[in-house]
PDB file of C-alpha atoms and ligand atoms in Angstrom:
ATOM      1  CA  MET A   9      -5.326 117.756 139.387  1.00  0.00           C
ATOM      2  CA  LYS A  10      -4.256 117.017 135.885  1.00  0.00           C
ATOM      3  CA  LEU A  11      -6.690 116.289 133.014  1.00  0.00           C
ATOM      4  CA  ILE A  12      -5.700 115.166 129.460  1.00  0.00           C
ATOM      5  CA  PHE A  13      -7.674 116.309 126.399  1.00  0.00           C
ATOM      6  CA  ALA A  14      -7.707 113.940 123.601  1.00  0.00           C
ATOM      7  CA  SER A  15      -7.345 117.081 121.089  1.00  0.00           C
ATOM      8  CA  HIS A  16      -4.311 118.572 119.424  1.00  0.00           C
ATOM      9  CA  ASN A  17      -6.328 121.423 118.995  1.00  0.00           C
ATOM     10  CA  GLN A  18      -4.153 124.314 121.104  1.00  0.00           C
ATOM     11  CA  ASN A  19      -6.972 126.711 120.988  1.00  0.00           C
ATOM     12  CA  LYS A  20      -9.460 125.049 122.244  1.00  0.00           C
ATOM     13  CA  THR A  21      -7.076 123.409 125.380  1.00  0.00           C
ATOM     14  CA  ARG A  22      -6.308 127.322 126.347  1.00  0.00           C
ATOM     15  CA  GLU A  23     -10.321 128.175 125.967  1.00  0.00           C
ATOM     16  CA  ILE A  24     -11.013 125.348 128.070  1.00  0.00           C
ATOM     17  CA  ASN A  25      -8.095 125.780 130.924  1.00  0.00           C
ATOM     18  CA  GLN A  26      -9.724 129.552 131.358  1.00  0.00           C
ATOM     19  CA  ILE A  27     -12.726 128.293 131.731  1.00  0.00           C
ATOM     20  CA  LEU A  28     -11.902 125.465 134.652  1.00  0.00           C
ATOM     21  CA  GLY A  29     -10.056 128.319 136.627  1.00  0.00           C
ATOM     22  CA  ASN A  30      -6.895 126.795 138.746  1.00  0.00           C
ATOM     23  CA  PHE A  31      -8.570 123.871 140.333  1.00  0.00           C
ATOM     24  CA  ILE A  32      -7.758 121.959 137.166  1.00  0.00           C
ATOM     25  CA  GLN A  33      -4.769 121.559 134.720  1.00  0.00           C
ATOM     26  CA  VAL A  34      -5.736 120.888 131.785  1.00  0.00           C
ATOM     27  CA  TYR A  35      -2.856 119.566 128.620  1.00  0.00           C
ATOM     28  CA  SER A  36      -3.880 118.094 124.990  1.00  0.00           C
ATOM     29  CA  LEU A  37      -1.845 115.007 123.717  1.00  0.00           C
ATOM     30  CA  THR A  38       0.025 117.635 121.846  1.00  0.00           C
ATOM     31  CA  ASP A  39       1.383 119.089 125.136  1.00  0.00           C
ATOM     32  CA  LEU A  40       2.402 115.521 125.825  1.00  0.00           C
ATOM     33  CA  GLY A  41       4.471 115.140 122.733  1.00  0.00           C
ATOM     34  CA  ILE A  42       1.547 112.547 121.648  1.00  0.00           C
ATOM     35  CA  HIS A  43       0.811 113.234 117.543  1.00  0.00           C
ATOM     36  CA  GLU A  44      -1.286 109.919 116.320  1.00  0.00           C
ATOM     37  CA  GLU A  45      -4.694 111.423 115.559  1.00  0.00           C
ATOM     38  CA  ILE A  46      -7.529 109.941 116.512  1.00  0.00           C
ATOM     39  CA  PRO A  47     -10.718 109.005 113.752  1.00  0.00           C
ATOM     40  CA  GLU A  48     -14.181 110.132 115.048  1.00  0.00           C
ATOM     41  CA  THR A  49     -15.830 107.096 113.212  1.00  0.00           C
ATOM     42  CA  GLY A  50     -18.550 107.170 115.502  1.00  0.00           C
ATOM     43  CA  SER A  51     -21.967 108.282 114.270  1.00  0.00           C
ATOM     44  CA  THR A  52     -23.478 110.316 117.292  1.00  0.00           C
ATOM     45  CA  LEU A  53     -21.520 113.175 119.392  1.00  0.00           C
ATOM     46  CA  PRO A  54     -21.758 110.861 122.501  1.00  0.00           C
ATOM     47  CA  GLU A  55     -19.782 107.767 120.376  1.00  0.00           C
ATOM     48  CA  ASN A  56     -17.335 110.045 119.057  1.00  0.00           C
ATOM     49  CA  ALA A  57     -16.611 111.556 122.790  1.00  0.00           C
ATOM     50  CA  LEU A  58     -16.366 108.149 124.052  1.00  0.00           C
ATOM     51  CA  LEU A  59     -14.433 106.462 121.463  1.00  0.00           C
ATOM     52  CA  LYS A  60     -11.536 109.725 121.518  1.00  0.00           C
ATOM     53  CA  ALA A  61     -11.760 109.439 124.943  1.00  0.00           C
ATOM     54  CA  GLN A  62     -11.201 105.726 125.068  1.00  0.00           C
ATOM     55  CA  ALA A  63      -8.394 105.943 122.671  1.00  0.00           C
ATOM     56  CA  ALA A  64      -6.663 109.023 124.596  1.00  0.00           C
ATOM     57  CA  ALA A  65      -6.610 106.635 127.867  1.00  0.00           C
ATOM     58  CA  ASP A  66      -5.245 103.818 126.494  1.00  0.00           C
ATOM     59  CA  ILE A  67      -2.387 106.064 125.010  1.00  0.00           C
ATOM     60  CA  THR A  68      -1.550 107.532 128.126  1.00  0.00           C
ATOM     61  CA  GLY A  69      -2.780 105.215 130.723  1.00  0.00           C
ATOM     62  CA  LEU A  70      -4.505 109.136 132.463  1.00  0.00           C
ATOM     63  CA  SER A  71      -7.328 110.650 133.391  1.00  0.00           C
ATOM     64  CA  VAL A  72      -8.834 112.117 130.028  1.00  0.00           C
ATOM     65  CA  PHE A  73     -11.520 113.722 128.432  1.00  0.00           C
ATOM     66  CA  ALA A  74     -12.700 114.374 124.607  1.00  0.00           C
ATOM     67  CA  ASP A  75     -15.180 116.621 123.201  1.00  0.00           C
ATOM     68  CA  ASP A  76     -17.422 116.667 119.985  1.00  0.00           C
ATOM     69  CA  THR A  77     -19.661 119.512 118.968  1.00  0.00           C
ATOM     70  CA  GLY A  78     -22.293 119.123 115.731  1.00  0.00           C
ATOM     71  CA  LEU A  79     -24.460 121.962 114.873  1.00  0.00           C
ATOM     72  CA  GLU A  80     -28.107 120.761 114.496  1.00  0.00           C
ATOM     73  CA  VAL A  81     -31.206 122.602 112.502  1.00  0.00           C
ATOM     74  CA  GLU A  82     -34.755 121.892 112.962  1.00  0.00           C
ATOM     75  CA  ALA A  83     -35.625 122.287 109.217  1.00  0.00           C
ATOM     76  CA  LEU A  84     -32.587 119.962 108.341  1.00  0.00           C
ATOM     77  CA  ASN A  85     -34.144 117.363 110.632  1.00  0.00           C
ATOM     78  CA  GLY A  86     -30.905 117.804 113.153  1.00  0.00           C
ATOM     79  CA  ALA A  87     -28.748 118.092 110.159  1.00  0.00           C
ATOM     80  CA  PRO A  88     -25.193 118.778 109.795  1.00  0.00           C
ATOM     81  CA  GLY A  89     -24.831 117.496 113.413  1.00  0.00           C
ATOM     82  CA  VAL A  90     -22.260 114.733 113.920  1.00  0.00           C
ATOM     83  CA  ILE A  91     -20.849 115.492 110.229  1.00  0.00           C
ATOM     84  CA  SER A  92     -20.825 119.120 111.321  1.00  0.00           C
ATOM     85  CA  ALA A  93     -16.817 119.437 110.221  1.00  0.00           C
ATOM     86  CA  ARG A  94     -17.306 117.661 106.827  1.00  0.00           C
ATOM     87  CA  TYR A  95     -20.760 119.072 105.832  1.00  0.00           C
ATOM     88  CA  ALA A  96     -19.887 120.141 102.750  1.00  0.00           C
ATOM     89  CA  GLY A  97     -17.240 117.361 102.123  1.00  0.00           C
ATOM     90  CA  PRO A  98     -13.708 116.040 103.571  1.00  0.00           C
ATOM     91  CA  GLY A  99     -11.482 118.929 103.576  1.00  0.00           C
ATOM     92  CA  LYS A 100     -13.855 121.576 102.799  1.00  0.00           C
ATOM     93  CA  SER A 101     -13.373 124.812 104.559  1.00  0.00           C
ATOM     94  CA  ALA A 102     -15.634 126.873 107.264  1.00  0.00           C
ATOM     95  CA  LEU A 103     -16.796 128.970 104.362  1.00  0.00           C
ATOM     96  CA  ALA A 104     -18.270 126.151 101.954  1.00  0.00           C
ATOM     97  CA  ASN A 105     -20.103 124.641 105.336  1.00  0.00           C
ATOM     98  CA  MET A 106     -21.494 127.492 105.491  1.00  0.00           C
ATOM     99  CA  GLU A 107     -22.436 128.128 101.849  1.00  0.00           C
ATOM    100  CA  LYS A 108     -24.211 124.923 101.907  1.00  0.00           C
ATOM    101  CA  LEU A 109     -26.095 125.419 105.127  1.00  0.00           C
ATOM    102  CA  LEU A 110     -27.708 128.022 103.413  1.00  0.00           C
ATOM    103  CA  ASP A 111     -28.284 126.558 100.122  1.00  0.00           C
ATOM    104  CA  GLU A 112     -30.128 124.030 102.542  1.00  0.00           C
ATOM    105  CA  LEU A 113     -32.282 126.566 103.807  1.00  0.00           C
ATOM    106  CA  GLN A 114     -33.339 128.411 101.008  1.00  0.00           C
ATOM    107  CA  GLY A 115     -36.989 129.366 101.000  1.00  0.00           C
ATOM    108  CA  LYS A 116     -37.171 127.734 104.363  1.00  0.00           C
ATOM    109  CA  SER A 117     -38.845 129.786 107.347  1.00  0.00           C
ATOM    110  CA  ASN A 118     -37.674 127.777 110.248  1.00  0.00           C
ATOM    111  CA  ARG A 119     -34.173 128.737 111.175  1.00  0.00           C
ATOM    112  CA  ASN A 120     -34.089 127.253 114.279  1.00  0.00           C
ATOM    113  CA  ALA A 121     -30.684 125.183 115.514  1.00  0.00           C
ATOM    114  CA  ARG A 122     -28.610 124.267 118.521  1.00  0.00           C
ATOM    115  CA  PHE A 123     -25.246 123.700 119.049  1.00  0.00           C
ATOM    116  CA  VAL A 124     -24.516 120.668 121.208  1.00  0.00           C
ATOM    117  CA  THR A 125     -21.289 119.637 122.739  1.00  0.00           C
ATOM    118  CA  CYS A 126     -20.847 116.362 124.452  1.00  0.00           C
ATOM    119  CA  ILE A 127     -17.771 115.416 126.982  1.00  0.00           C
ATOM    120  CA  CYS A 128     -16.685 112.075 128.313  1.00  0.00           C
ATOM    121  CA  LEU A 129     -14.582 112.117 131.097  1.00  0.00           C
ATOM    122  CA  ILE A 130     -12.787 108.896 132.386  1.00  0.00           C
ATOM    123  CA  ILE A 131     -11.445 108.898 135.547  1.00  0.00           C
ATOM    124  CA  ASN A 132     -10.828 105.806 137.345  1.00  0.00           C
ATOM    125  CA  ASN A 133     -11.778 103.615 134.671  1.00  0.00           C
ATOM    126  CA  GLU A 134     -15.355 105.128 134.874  1.00  0.00           C
ATOM    127  CA  LYS A 135     -16.902 106.798 132.336  1.00  0.00           C
ATOM    128  CA  HIS A 136     -18.863 109.683 132.644  1.00  0.00           C
ATOM    129  CA  LEU A 137     -20.905 111.786 129.873  1.00  0.00           C
ATOM    130  CA  PHE A 138     -21.562 115.687 129.984  1.00  0.00           C
ATOM    131  CA  GLU A 139     -23.345 118.539 127.404  1.00  0.00           C
ATOM    132  CA  GLY A 140     -23.966 121.462 126.708  1.00  0.00           C
ATOM    133  CA  GLU A 141     -26.319 123.363 124.177  1.00  0.00           C
ATOM    134  CA  LEU A 142     -26.684 126.856 122.847  1.00  0.00           C
ATOM    135  CA  LYS A 143     -29.995 127.510 121.054  1.00  0.00           C
ATOM    136  CA  GLY A 144     -30.633 129.854 118.358  1.00  0.00           C
ATOM    137  CA  ARG A 145     -31.399 130.529 114.527  1.00  0.00           C
ATOM    138  CA  ILE A 146     -29.711 130.605 111.328  1.00  0.00           C
ATOM    139  CA  GLY A 147     -29.281 134.065 110.134  1.00  0.00           C
ATOM    140  CA  TYR A 148     -29.499 134.917 106.358  1.00  0.00           C
ATOM    141  CA  GLU A 149     -26.232 136.105 106.103  1.00  0.00           C
ATOM    142  CA  MET A 150     -22.401 135.541 107.697  1.00  0.00           C
ATOM    143  CA  ARG A 151     -21.980 138.251 109.748  1.00  0.00           C
ATOM    144  CA  GLY A 152     -19.027 138.716 111.927  1.00  0.00           C
ATOM    145  CA  ASP A 153     -15.225 138.226 112.433  1.00  0.00           C
ATOM    146  CA  LYS A 154     -14.347 136.064 115.440  1.00  0.00           C
ATOM    147  CA  GLY A 155     -14.622 132.598 116.427  1.00  0.00           C
ATOM    148  CA  PHE A 156     -14.444 129.834 113.510  1.00  0.00           C
ATOM    149  CA  GLY A 157     -16.885 127.569 112.138  1.00  0.00           C
ATOM    150  CA  TYR A 158     -20.821 128.099 111.538  1.00  0.00           C
ATOM    151  CA  ASP A 159     -20.488 131.371 114.087  1.00  0.00           C
ATOM    152  CA  PRO A 160     -21.046 134.435 111.318  1.00  0.00           C
ATOM    153  CA  LEU A 161     -24.061 132.164 110.847  1.00  0.00           C
ATOM    154  CA  PHE A 162     -25.423 131.581 114.331  1.00  0.00           C
ATOM    155  CA  ILE A 163     -28.032 133.924 116.101  1.00  0.00           C
ATOM    156  CA  PRO A 164     -27.636 132.579 119.922  1.00  0.00           C
ATOM    157  CA  GLU A 165     -31.350 133.280 121.368  1.00  0.00           C
ATOM    158  CA  GLY A 166     -32.049 136.643 122.606  1.00  0.00           C
ATOM    159  CA  ASP A 167     -29.290 138.451 120.611  1.00  0.00           C
ATOM    160  CA  GLU A 168     -29.490 139.732 117.101  1.00  0.00           C
ATOM    161  CA  ARG A 169     -25.808 139.374 116.887  1.00  0.00           C
ATOM    162  CA  THR A 170     -23.940 136.447 115.363  1.00  0.00           C
ATOM    163  CA  LEU A 171     -21.766 134.472 117.716  1.00  0.00           C
ATOM    164  CA  ALA A 172     -18.654 135.761 115.379  1.00  0.00           C
ATOM    165  CA  GLU A 173     -20.125 139.275 116.485  1.00  0.00           C
ATOM    166  CA  LEU A 174     -19.398 138.263 120.099  1.00  0.00           C
ATOM    167  CA  SER A 175     -15.915 139.009 121.896  1.00  0.00           C
ATOM    168  CA  ALA A 176     -14.662 135.900 122.915  1.00  0.00           C
ATOM    169  CA  ASP A 177     -15.452 136.447 127.157  1.00  0.00           C
ATOM    170  CA  GLU A 178     -19.208 137.024 125.286  1.00  0.00           C
ATOM    171  CA  LYS A 179     -19.416 133.994 123.827  1.00  0.00           C
ATOM    172  CA  ASN A 180     -17.500 131.545 126.262  1.00  0.00           C
ATOM    173  CA  SER A 181     -20.214 132.953 128.604  1.00  0.00           C
ATOM    174  CA  ILE A 182     -23.233 131.514 126.654  1.00  0.00           C
ATOM    175  CA  SER A 183     -21.454 128.530 124.643  1.00  0.00           C
ATOM    176  CA  HIS A 184     -22.493 125.043 124.550  1.00  0.00           C
ATOM    177  CA  ARG A 185     -18.909 124.043 124.852  1.00  0.00           C
ATOM    178  CA  ALA A 186     -18.870 126.195 127.996  1.00  0.00           C
ATOM    179  CA  LYS A 187     -21.860 124.701 129.421  1.00  0.00           C
ATOM    180  CA  ALA A 188     -20.872 121.302 129.449  1.00  0.00           C
ATOM    181  CA  ILE A 189     -16.965 122.315 130.770  1.00  0.00           C
ATOM    182  CA  GLU A 190     -18.960 123.568 133.771  1.00  0.00           C
ATOM    183  CA  LYS A 191     -20.875 120.229 134.255  1.00  0.00           C
ATOM    184  CA  MET A 192     -17.662 118.275 134.160  1.00  0.00           C
ATOM    185  CA  ARG A 193     -15.838 121.126 136.818  1.00  0.00           C
ATOM    186  CA  LEU A 194     -18.771 120.996 139.360  1.00  0.00           C
ATOM    187  CA  PHE A 195     -18.579 117.210 138.796  1.00  0.00           C
ATOM    188  CA  LEU A 196     -14.788 116.550 139.573  1.00  0.00           C
ATOM    189  CA  GLU A 197     -14.908 119.353 142.459  1.00  0.00           C
ATOM    190  CA  THR A 198     -17.939 117.915 143.667  1.00  0.00           C
ATOM    191  CA  LYS A 199     -15.930 113.616 143.160  1.00  0.00           C
ATOM    192  CA  LEU A 200     -12.833 115.507 144.702  1.00  0.00           C
ATOM    193  CA  GLY A 201     -14.125 117.463 147.741  1.00  0.00           C
ATOM    194  CA  SER A 202     -15.868 114.293 148.915  1.00  0.00           C
ATOM    195  CA  THR A 203     -13.081 111.911 148.601  1.00  0.00           C
ATOM    196  CA  GLN A 204     -10.752 114.827 150.007  1.00  0.00           C
ATOM    197  CA  SER A 205     -12.742 115.184 153.012  1.00  0.00           C
TER     198      SER A 205
HETATM  199  P1  LIG B 324     -15.402 119.858 117.102  1.00  0.00           P
HETATM  200  O1  LIG B 324     -15.784 118.527 117.349  1.00  0.00           O
HETATM  201  O2  LIG B 324     -15.271 120.849 118.402  1.00  0.00           O
HETATM  202  O3  LIG B 324     -13.835 119.677 116.433  1.00  0.00           O
HETATM  203  O4  LIG B 324     -16.568 120.596 116.154  1.00  0.00           O
HETATM  204  C1  LIG B 324     -17.060 120.053 115.078  1.00  0.00           C
HETATM  205  C2  LIG B 324     -17.435 120.704 114.033  1.00  0.00           C
HETATM  206  O5  LIG B 324     -18.506 122.096 114.384  1.00  0.00           O
HETATM  207  C3  LIG B 324     -16.105 121.643 113.808  1.00  0.00           C
HETATM  208  O6  LIG B 324     -15.326 121.935 112.924  1.00  0.00           O
HETATM  209  C4  LIG B 324     -17.131 123.222 113.202  1.00  0.00           C
HETATM  210  O7  LIG B 324     -17.439 123.339 112.096  1.00  0.00           O
HETATM  211  C5  LIG B 324     -18.365 123.461 114.463  1.00  0.00           C
HETATM  212  N1  LIG B 324     -18.620 123.941 115.488  1.00  0.00           N
HETATM  213  C6  LIG B 324     -18.163 123.272 116.802  1.00  0.00           C
HETATM  214  N2  LIG B 324     -18.094 124.208 117.473  1.00  0.00           N
HETATM  215  C7  LIG B 324     -18.366 125.800 116.776  1.00  0.00           C
HETATM  216  C8  LIG B 324     -18.508 126.738 117.161  1.00  0.00           C
HETATM  217  O8  LIG B 324     -18.211 127.283 118.886  1.00  0.00           O
HETATM  218  N3  LIG B 324     -18.747 127.707 117.043  1.00  0.00           N
HETATM  219  C9  LIG B 324     -18.985 127.287 115.633  1.00  0.00           C
HETATM  220  N4  LIG B 324     -18.707 126.109 114.599  1.00  0.00           N
HETATM  221  C10 LIG B 324     -18.673 125.109 115.683  1.00  0.00           C
END
């Protein structure tokens, strides 16, 4: 089956296609020649996933899904959360976001944190939400040069390395996004399997 991913991010689209395998082919809005930006104006991750999926469904009339991810830090009452991409301000770099996070955590011994990904799938006019999380802690310094975003600061549970020190395959085998995508894949396989039998 074909699914539209409400995003222009070709790296994420490739990563999701790798996780989903042959059963489902994912195309980004860019792949369809649609360059419209969908604003993320929701105040929670599920709200943002829903509004992006709904906008893409309205534009394409096809089966679509959208994702939204945030880093939630326990000692900061869940911040940066839904504003993870713009924590240090609009248009600021991942480095600036990480520097702000280190500043905010100065003197705090509780470094527990988690990444959460929410996915909203719209198929046959029905909406379905899937969530994946990765628990871990925030390190005291940035380490590693792989990945993106907060990866150089995030140490997943059961490891001493940051996500930026893991290979892409290692990260994909534990990541919040991979877990949410896997839940969507299982749902689609079950749903389509039952309609075809
Ligand atoms: P998005 O919803 O996937 O665009 O993610 C929002 C923001 O969360 C990104 O701009 C990153 O700062 C951060 N983020 C999302 N996923 C990851 C990840 O896997 N590693 C590190 N940072 C991430």
